[in-house]
Amino acid sequence: MNSYFSPGDWIVILLYVFGIIGLGVWFGKDQRNTRDYFLGSKNVPWWGIGLSIVAAETSALTIIGVPAMAYGGNIAFLQMIIGYVIARILLAIVLVPHYFKGEIYSPYQLFANTFGPSARQTAGGFFLISETLAAGVRVYVASIPVKLILGDKLLGFGTGDPILGAILLFVLLSLLYTYIGGVKAVIWTDAVQFGLFLLGGIFALWYIPTLVDGGMSAVFSKAIAAGKLHWLNATPPPGVSVTKFLLGAPFNIWMGVIGGTVLVLSSHGAEQLIVQRVLACKNVAEGRKALALSAVVIFPLFFIFLLVGAMLWVFYQGHPFKIPLPETRPGSGITANDFIFPIFMMTEVPHLLKGFLIVAILSAAMSSVSSALTSLASVSTMDFVKHVIPGRSEAFFLRFSKVSTIVWAVALIFTAYLSRQVAFVLNAAFALRGLTSGALVGGLALAIFWKHGRSIPVITGMVVSLVTMTAIQLLPKLDWTKDLWMKTIGTEVFWPWYTLIGATITLLTAWLVRTLLPEPKR
């Protein structure tokens, strides 16, 4: 057991674990067919779905990593959240009505309506691969600080490897209620888990200034003086070219408003992880309200955790670390600063409250895992298997859906553990969502606005986009291409631009192929 925890902290953690599993089983106990399992019978209220949307996109890495950004830099990530809000408004107005023209189970059904089954399965395959790798990596990276929090002895019991123990903890606990209750269980547990990590952030925001001489006003004064509350980058600093300012790190307002908007148009409009929740709404009006609620909530949520990071920087200017910052492996996707918030929780927060803060991290981790499991099972069942072997009973497909949920849980465990061993897989998986997101949102735009057509142009556009984005990600990191890349582009392209670049390539390639290969006469 971790010596920093009291029996009361462990009671809080165990009550959370058993409570969230019981809640998921209760809400999902009546599953009779795939409509119940993947759409929640379309009777979940919009506000629960809206909170679930935010919880699904907020992983444990977010709760840990967002404060680390502000601790090591400033709160400029807020510029990205502006785009996140704009995208939700655009999706609510433009895209949601297309989701309720008939009963659909994923956005990839829109591909089939326009281009046929091959385009649908291409898009679904892109999602299955990218989400498996991205979700597996999220589990692995979250396991590193949780290993520090819960201790090697507890997590290593039965496995001999505390990292594997943490991975199994996240995935198996999430699997229990996802397997039984489907998306309805996931939505309601997400809504509760959202409340837990929001309260954890608000508590930290109030508590940290009580530990600093001068209180809240002194904390903000020191943070402002150190530039920790700087958030707007609108023009290039002296000596930095316009190209490097716009395309490279750090975040800037154009990256947030343009790149962030297109990024979320994909993640919330073309990727099943979030779209599945909108599809569970009763009608267009409720789908729009769910997205609007998530738009209202997302900005203050990230603002709170960025402020927590700035406050932690002020606190540790006058207080020593009671646990040394651990060394991190280069290329592992996690930095020493990612341990700041967990260390603060373990060493500075009173007992019982400490248990609640640990629960906040666990809830974010379990939320992202359960969301990945139900979305992967939905696409593999409804976009692939149900069309390969039609005519089987609903009972058969419900059984297959539950079995596929287990299979995807095993895949996440394997991917997470593989990420521990192979740095290249880890790095590639972090970027892969950006590599495929442009192809997905570009293909979805074509499916909506072209109305009809052959599948060859859209499939070609998506594949060319994936290949090009892979080159953009990898070439600057290869020794033999670094000089050529820097002379040509002038900087490495920062990830917020990936989706826009990929979508543009998809659209242009598809248009060119369609022009060169005109439609056959009807």
XYZ file of C-alpha atoms in Angstrom:
522
model
C 0.000 0.000 0.000
C 1.116 3.562 -0.669
C 2.325 5.131 2.599
C 0.889 8.518 1.612
C -2.695 7.205 1.823
C -4.807 6.701 4.925
C -7.487 3.998 5.312
C -10.043 6.751 4.654
C -8.474 7.508 1.262
C -8.662 3.841 0.300
C -12.299 3.688 1.374
C -13.100 6.671 -0.884
C -11.319 5.018 -3.825
C -13.001 1.641 -3.312
C -16.447 3.239 -2.882
C -15.921 5.019 -6.187
C -14.850 1.858 -8.021
C -17.753 -0.272 -6.772
C -20.208 2.621 -7.077
C -19.372 3.430 -10.694
C -19.531 -0.240 -11.718
C -22.865 -0.672 -9.923
C -24.219 2.481 -11.556
C -23.195 1.288 -15.002
C -24.748 -2.135 -14.495
C -27.978 -0.589 -13.183
C -28.473 1.829 -16.064
C -27.593 -0.769 -18.663
C -29.417 -3.787 -17.289
C -32.101 -3.951 -20.028
C -30.241 -4.722 -23.251
C -32.389 -6.612 -25.766
C -30.866 -5.667 -29.137
C -28.121 -3.636 -30.804
C -30.313 -0.506 -30.738
C -30.348 -0.694 -26.953
C -26.645 -1.586 -26.760
C -25.231 1.030 -29.148
C -27.880 3.802 -29.142
C -29.139 3.511 -25.570
C -32.687 2.985 -26.907
C -32.568 6.708 -27.799
C -34.093 7.624 -24.450
C -31.094 9.199 -22.672
C -31.672 12.915 -21.892
C -29.619 15.435 -23.846
C -27.924 16.915 -20.778
C -26.518 13.521 -19.769
C -25.202 13.039 -23.297
C -23.697 16.549 -23.324
C -21.733 15.848 -20.140
C -20.736 12.448 -21.504
C -19.294 14.090 -24.638
C -16.936 16.178 -22.521
C -16.013 13.209 -20.316
C -15.248 11.025 -23.357
C -12.715 13.511 -24.732
C -11.149 14.195 -21.313
C -8.699 11.422 -20.481
C -6.573 11.027 -17.372
C -3.722 12.429 -19.440
C -5.749 15.635 -19.856
C -6.292 16.005 -16.115
C -2.578 15.431 -15.533
C -1.102 16.960 -18.693
C -3.073 20.213 -18.961
C -1.809 21.516 -15.585
C 1.672 20.383 -16.657
C 1.413 22.630 -19.759
C 0.758 25.703 -17.652
C 3.350 24.688 -15.061
C 6.057 24.430 -17.713
C 4.838 27.303 -19.883
C 1.611 29.307 -19.746
C -2.116 28.989 -20.454
C -1.833 29.566 -24.233
C -3.621 26.254 -24.838
C -6.829 28.256 -24.258
C -6.480 29.433 -27.859
C -7.196 25.870 -28.977
C -10.343 25.708 -26.856
C -11.805 28.650 -28.799
C -11.740 26.460 -31.906
C -13.191 23.559 -29.919
C -16.226 25.695 -29.058
C -16.694 27.051 -32.613
C -16.639 23.532 -34.074
C -19.408 22.301 -31.791
C -21.657 25.171 -32.861
C -21.010 24.439 -36.559
C -21.680 20.722 -36.059
C -24.924 21.412 -34.215
C -26.164 23.616 -37.058
C -24.897 21.745 -40.133
C -24.203 18.096 -39.388
C -26.620 16.947 -36.684
C -29.663 16.944 -39.031
C -27.873 14.416 -41.277
C -27.527 12.039 -38.325
C -31.290 11.772 -37.909
C -32.285 11.014 -41.498
C -33.256 7.497 -40.607
C -31.680 5.503 -37.805
C -27.912 5.237 -38.194
C -25.305 3.772 -35.885
C -22.169 5.603 -37.005
C -21.154 8.492 -39.283
C -19.715 5.916 -41.674
C -23.242 4.966 -42.728
C -23.354 8.362 -44.469
C -20.379 7.199 -46.569
C -22.380 4.136 -47.626
C -25.425 6.229 -48.526
C -23.355 8.254 -51.002
C -20.509 6.029 -52.146
C -21.455 2.461 -51.238
C -20.177 -0.085 -48.686
C -16.497 0.003 -49.670
C -16.204 3.692 -48.709
C -18.035 2.985 -45.463
C -15.653 0.200 -44.527
C -12.601 2.245 -45.502
C -13.685 5.047 -43.171
C -14.630 2.573 -40.446
C -11.268 0.830 -40.818
C -9.448 4.144 -40.440
C -11.320 4.750 -37.196
C -10.773 1.244 -35.794
C -7.011 1.396 -36.316
C -6.474 4.964 -35.115
C -8.745 4.661 -32.071
C -7.224 1.351 -30.960
C -3.724 2.807 -31.040
C -4.684 6.198 -29.588
C -6.809 4.719 -26.772
C -4.153 2.134 -25.946
C -1.542 4.852 -25.678
C -3.819 6.987 -23.484
C -4.141 4.037 -21.113
C -0.370 3.492 -21.009
C 0.534 7.136 -20.430
C -2.108 7.466 -17.700
C -0.717 4.320 -16.058
C 2.671 5.942 -15.429
C 1.563 8.597 -12.891
C -1.121 6.272 -11.485
C 1.657 3.765 -10.774
C 3.325 6.524 -8.750
C 0.051 7.280 -6.940
C -1.158 3.781 -6.074
C 2.256 2.183 -5.592
C 4.217 -0.703 -7.091
C 3.151 -3.258 -4.490
C -0.571 -2.797 -5.068
C -0.471 -2.651 -8.867
C 2.241 -5.286 -9.194
C 0.329 -7.842 -7.126
C -0.501 -10.805 -9.336
C 1.335 -9.426 -12.394
C 4.835 -8.635 -11.162
C 4.683 -5.456 -13.254
C 2.981 -2.355 -11.799
C 2.522 -0.741 -15.223
C 0.711 -3.838 -16.487
C -1.291 -3.811 -13.272
C -2.385 -0.213 -13.876
C -3.305 -1.011 -17.495
C -5.386 -4.001 -16.398
C -7.023 -1.901 -13.664
C -8.260 0.749 -16.119
C -9.365 -1.577 -18.893
C -10.983 -4.376 -16.868
C -12.915 -2.072 -14.549
C -14.245 -0.146 -17.552
C -15.031 -3.384 -19.385
C -17.273 -4.640 -16.562
C -19.986 -2.039 -16.992
C -19.430 -1.443 -20.722
C -19.943 -5.147 -21.482
C -23.173 -5.331 -19.508
C -24.724 -1.941 -20.152
C -23.488 -0.751 -23.542
C -23.566 2.912 -24.444
C -26.275 3.826 -21.922
C -24.092 2.627 -19.063
C -21.122 4.468 -20.574
C -23.066 7.737 -20.942
C -24.361 7.776 -17.368
C -21.076 6.752 -15.780
C -19.356 9.369 -17.955
C -21.741 12.039 -16.660
C -20.930 11.123 -13.050
C -17.212 10.913 -13.773
C -17.309 14.336 -15.419
C -18.736 15.771 -12.208
C -15.975 14.106 -10.183
C -13.017 15.472 -12.126
C -14.652 18.910 -12.464
C -15.064 19.056 -8.673
C -11.466 17.884 -8.312
C -10.272 20.801 -10.449
C -12.424 23.336 -8.590
C -11.148 22.046 -5.243
C -7.513 22.360 -6.378
C -8.229 25.877 -7.652
C -9.507 26.865 -4.201
C -7.049 24.844 -2.101
C -3.655 25.724 -3.592
C -3.861 29.473 -2.713
C -4.560 28.554 0.929
C -1.032 27.117 1.091
C 0.660 30.254 -0.245
C 1.385 33.375 1.847
C -0.939 36.140 0.679
C -3.585 33.754 -0.650
C -5.294 34.060 -4.012
C -4.140 37.615 -4.785
C -0.473 36.732 -4.171
C -0.761 33.602 -6.329
C -2.203 35.540 -9.263
C 0.323 38.373 -8.878
C 3.262 35.958 -8.992
C 1.744 33.993 -11.885
C 1.183 37.173 -13.912
C 4.703 38.434 -13.193
C 6.156 35.128 -14.410
C 4.052 35.144 -17.598
C 2.114 32.067 -16.529
C -1.248 33.664 -17.377
C -0.223 34.760 -20.863
C -2.684 33.196 -23.290
C -2.769 35.113 -26.604
C -0.205 34.736 -29.421
C -1.490 36.693 -32.419
C 1.701 37.926 -34.128
C 5.202 36.467 -34.610
C 7.728 37.405 -31.907
C 10.914 39.218 -33.027
C 13.202 37.043 -35.115
C 10.578 34.375 -35.895
C 9.328 33.977 -39.469
C 5.612 34.065 -40.245
C 5.731 30.470 -41.514
C 7.349 29.153 -38.347
C 4.971 31.188 -36.175
C 1.851 29.944 -37.965
C 2.761 26.288 -38.520
C 5.069 25.422 -35.616
C 4.881 25.344 -31.841
C 3.851 27.020 -29.583
C 0.093 27.529 -29.849
C -1.207 30.678 -31.524
C -4.672 32.122 -32.059
C -4.804 31.175 -35.760
C -3.891 27.618 -34.897
C -6.700 27.575 -32.343
C -9.460 29.234 -34.352
C -8.723 27.487 -37.673
C -6.805 24.316 -36.825
C -8.696 23.655 -33.583
C -12.063 24.125 -35.285
C -11.296 21.649 -38.076
C -9.762 19.207 -35.585
C -12.986 19.069 -33.551
C -15.147 18.991 -36.683
C -13.444 15.648 -37.249
C -13.300 14.298 -33.682
C -16.913 15.278 -32.916
C -18.363 14.893 -36.398
C -16.529 12.063 -38.143
C -15.172 9.846 -35.342
C -17.483 7.369 -33.665
C -16.040 7.982 -30.192
C -18.098 11.187 -29.853
C -20.667 10.825 -32.650
C -22.111 7.706 -31.018
C -23.372 9.881 -28.173
C -25.091 12.347 -30.486
C -26.739 9.434 -32.309
C -28.153 8.281 -28.958
C -30.220 11.481 -28.707
C -33.948 11.346 -29.410
C -34.022 13.858 -32.257
C -32.212 16.732 -33.971
C -33.161 19.274 -31.305
C -31.759 17.157 -28.471
C -28.600 16.346 -30.452
C -28.017 20.064 -30.928
C -28.604 20.789 -27.249
C -26.147 18.062 -26.218
C -23.409 19.549 -28.410
C -24.258 23.068 -27.216
C -23.935 21.985 -23.579
C -20.531 20.452 -24.301
C -19.511 23.753 -25.943
C -20.540 25.679 -22.838
C -18.699 23.320 -20.480
C -15.438 22.626 -22.331
C -13.907 26.113 -22.055
C -14.246 26.548 -18.251
C -13.114 22.949 -17.699
C -9.783 23.455 -19.487
C -9.424 26.961 -18.023
C -9.710 25.539 -14.503
C -6.994 22.920 -15.029
C -4.693 25.404 -16.780
C -5.055 27.771 -13.805
C -4.308 24.848 -11.487
C -1.015 24.343 -13.350
C -0.095 28.023 -13.040
C -0.910 27.941 -9.321
C 1.179 24.810 -8.827
C 4.152 26.661 -10.330
C 3.705 29.477 -7.795
C 3.335 26.998 -4.933
C 6.498 25.058 -5.781
C 8.582 28.213 -6.034
C 8.432 28.347 -2.252
C 7.988 24.685 -1.327
C 10.217 21.671 -1.991
C 9.006 18.540 -3.740
C 8.398 15.911 -1.080
C 8.704 13.256 -3.793
C 11.470 13.830 -6.377
C 10.320 14.261 -9.964
C 10.963 10.926 -11.688
C 13.109 10.575 -14.769
C 11.208 9.981 -18.010
C 12.232 8.098 -21.122
C 12.760 10.309 -24.201
C 9.972 9.759 -26.698
C 7.673 8.236 -24.067
C 5.027 10.917 -24.536
C 5.194 12.008 -20.900
C 7.456 14.577 -19.224
C 8.580 15.165 -15.661
C 6.045 18.008 -15.387
C 3.220 15.488 -15.876
C 3.959 14.222 -12.373
C 3.515 17.641 -10.708
C -0.220 17.413 -10.054
C -0.158 13.763 -8.844
C 2.751 14.546 -6.492
C 0.879 17.551 -5.134
C -2.203 15.390 -4.501
C -0.200 12.753 -2.649
C 1.904 15.035 -0.469
C -0.022 18.269 0.145
C -3.742 17.421 0.211
C -5.464 16.315 3.468
C -6.654 12.744 3.793
C -10.105 11.884 2.403
C -9.866 14.879 0.073
C -6.747 13.218 -1.296
C -8.845 10.149 -2.036
C -11.366 12.269 -3.945
C -8.629 13.820 -6.108
C -7.222 10.400 -6.953
C -10.761 9.356 -7.875
C -10.869 12.307 -10.282
C -7.905 10.879 -12.217
C -9.288 7.337 -12.127
C -12.678 8.555 -13.364
C -11.132 10.383 -16.321
C -9.109 7.279 -17.237
C -12.071 4.898 -17.001
C -14.293 7.281 -18.934
C -11.952 7.404 -21.917
C -11.492 3.606 -21.888
C -15.217 2.783 -21.754
C -15.916 5.291 -24.523
C -13.281 3.675 -26.742
C -14.636 0.173 -26.080
C -18.245 0.919 -26.986
C -17.335 2.936 -30.102
C -14.948 0.254 -31.400
C -17.522 -2.487 -30.785
C -20.220 -0.440 -32.514
C -18.222 0.159 -35.706
C -16.925 -3.417 -35.951
C -20.439 -4.843 -35.473
C -22.685 -2.421 -37.361
C -20.367 -1.221 -40.142
C -18.662 -4.529 -40.874
C -20.158 -7.737 -39.498
C -23.852 -6.899 -39.875
C -23.325 -6.239 -43.597
C -21.064 -9.226 -44.202
C -23.494 -11.740 -42.642
C -26.969 -10.160 -42.963
C -30.153 -11.926 -41.978
C -29.060 -13.112 -38.534
C -31.210 -12.431 -35.495
C -30.881 -9.415 -33.217
C -29.933 -11.798 -30.406
C -26.958 -12.978 -32.486
C -25.714 -9.446 -33.145
C -26.189 -8.445 -29.501
C -24.057 -11.425 -28.442
C -21.467 -10.536 -31.061
C -21.449 -6.911 -29.837
C -20.621 -8.013 -26.307
C -17.939 -10.432 -27.455
C -16.384 -7.721 -29.642
C -16.293 -5.414 -26.602
C -14.107 -8.008 -24.851
C -11.917 -8.414 -27.932
C -11.317 -4.657 -28.150
C -10.483 -4.563 -24.427
C -7.762 -7.159 -25.068
C -6.533 -5.069 -28.024
C -6.281 -1.964 -25.810
C -4.338 -3.876 -23.161
C -1.957 -5.222 -25.800
C -1.469 -1.805 -27.431
C -0.919 -0.099 -24.091
C 1.690 -2.646 -23.041
C 3.379 -2.580 -26.439
C 3.680 1.199 -26.112
C 5.803 0.597 -23.017
C 8.361 -1.348 -25.032
C 8.485 0.328 -28.426
C 9.018 4.088 -28.516
C 8.204 4.318 -32.240
C 4.771 2.760 -31.760
C 4.086 5.201 -28.948
C 5.104 8.252 -30.950
C 3.196 7.084 -34.025
C 0.070 6.366 -32.008
C 0.047 9.839 -30.468
C 0.059 11.383 -33.913
C -2.140 8.811 -35.656
C -5.451 10.445 -34.779
C -4.189 13.602 -36.480
C -3.049 11.506 -39.428
C -6.483 9.940 -40.007
C -8.784 12.710 -38.761
C -8.334 14.848 -41.891
C -9.167 11.895 -44.141
C -12.302 11.131 -42.111
C -13.704 14.661 -41.991
C -12.795 15.284 -45.652
C -14.530 12.057 -46.663
C -17.570 12.918 -44.551
C -17.836 16.340 -46.204
C -17.835 14.636 -49.601
C -20.471 12.143 -48.457
C -22.768 14.974 -47.412
C -22.280 17.461 -50.223
C -21.675 15.234 -53.267
C -24.948 13.327 -52.678
C -23.926 10.385 -54.908
C -20.900 8.946 -56.664
C -18.448 6.070 -56.962
C -16.261 5.112 -54.052
C -12.899 5.332 -55.907
C -12.414 9.140 -55.574
C -13.148 9.324 -51.849
C -11.135 6.196 -50.981
C -8.188 7.458 -53.032
C -8.405 10.859 -51.358
C -8.398 9.309 -47.879
C -5.459 7.018 -48.614
C -3.393 9.819 -50.197
C -4.181 11.992 -47.156
C -2.974 9.276 -44.761
C 0.267 8.741 -46.695
C 0.967 12.485 -46.931
C 0.257 13.119 -43.248
C 2.491 10.219 -42.279
C 5.300 11.835 -44.288
C 4.675 15.225 -42.640
C 4.904 13.554 -39.240
C 7.935 11.347 -39.868
C 10.217 13.132 -42.352
C 11.334 15.972 -40.014
C 12.442 13.312 -37.506
C 14.561 11.239 -39.904
C 18.235 12.247 -40.038
C 18.545 11.978 -43.806
C 15.523 14.278 -44.427
C 15.891 16.869 -41.667
C 17.946 19.403 -43.628
C 15.809 19.076 -46.771
C 12.597 19.410 -44.769
C 13.764 22.468 -42.849
C 14.985 24.173 -46.031
C 11.666 23.471 -47.763
C 9.132 24.112 -44.989
C 11.185 26.009 -42.424
C 9.668 24.275 -39.397
C 8.040 21.073 -38.163
C 4.274 21.249 -38.587
C 2.548 21.334 -35.189
C -0.253 18.784 -34.618
C -3.222 21.231 -34.540
C -2.778 21.702 -38.316
C -2.787 17.987 -39.168
C -6.555 17.661 -39.587
C -6.902 20.716 -41.835
C -4.001 19.630 -44.045
C -5.312 16.068 -44.247
C -8.859 17.206 -45.054
C -7.625 19.543 -47.790
C -5.579 16.744 -49.384
C -8.590 14.396 -49.232
C -10.899 16.910 -50.915
C -8.453 17.934 -53.652
C -7.422 14.363 -54.451
C -11.028 13.143 -54.584
C -12.020 16.047 -56.853
C -9.075 15.366 -59.166
C -9.816 11.627 -59.393
C -13.497 12.285 -60.002
C -12.604 14.725 -62.784
C -10.218 12.293 -64.470
C -12.539 9.318 -64.014
C -16.024 10.633 -64.772
C -19.098 8.796 -63.559
C -20.332 5.994 -65.838
C -23.570 6.729 -67.677
C -26.637 5.699 -65.718
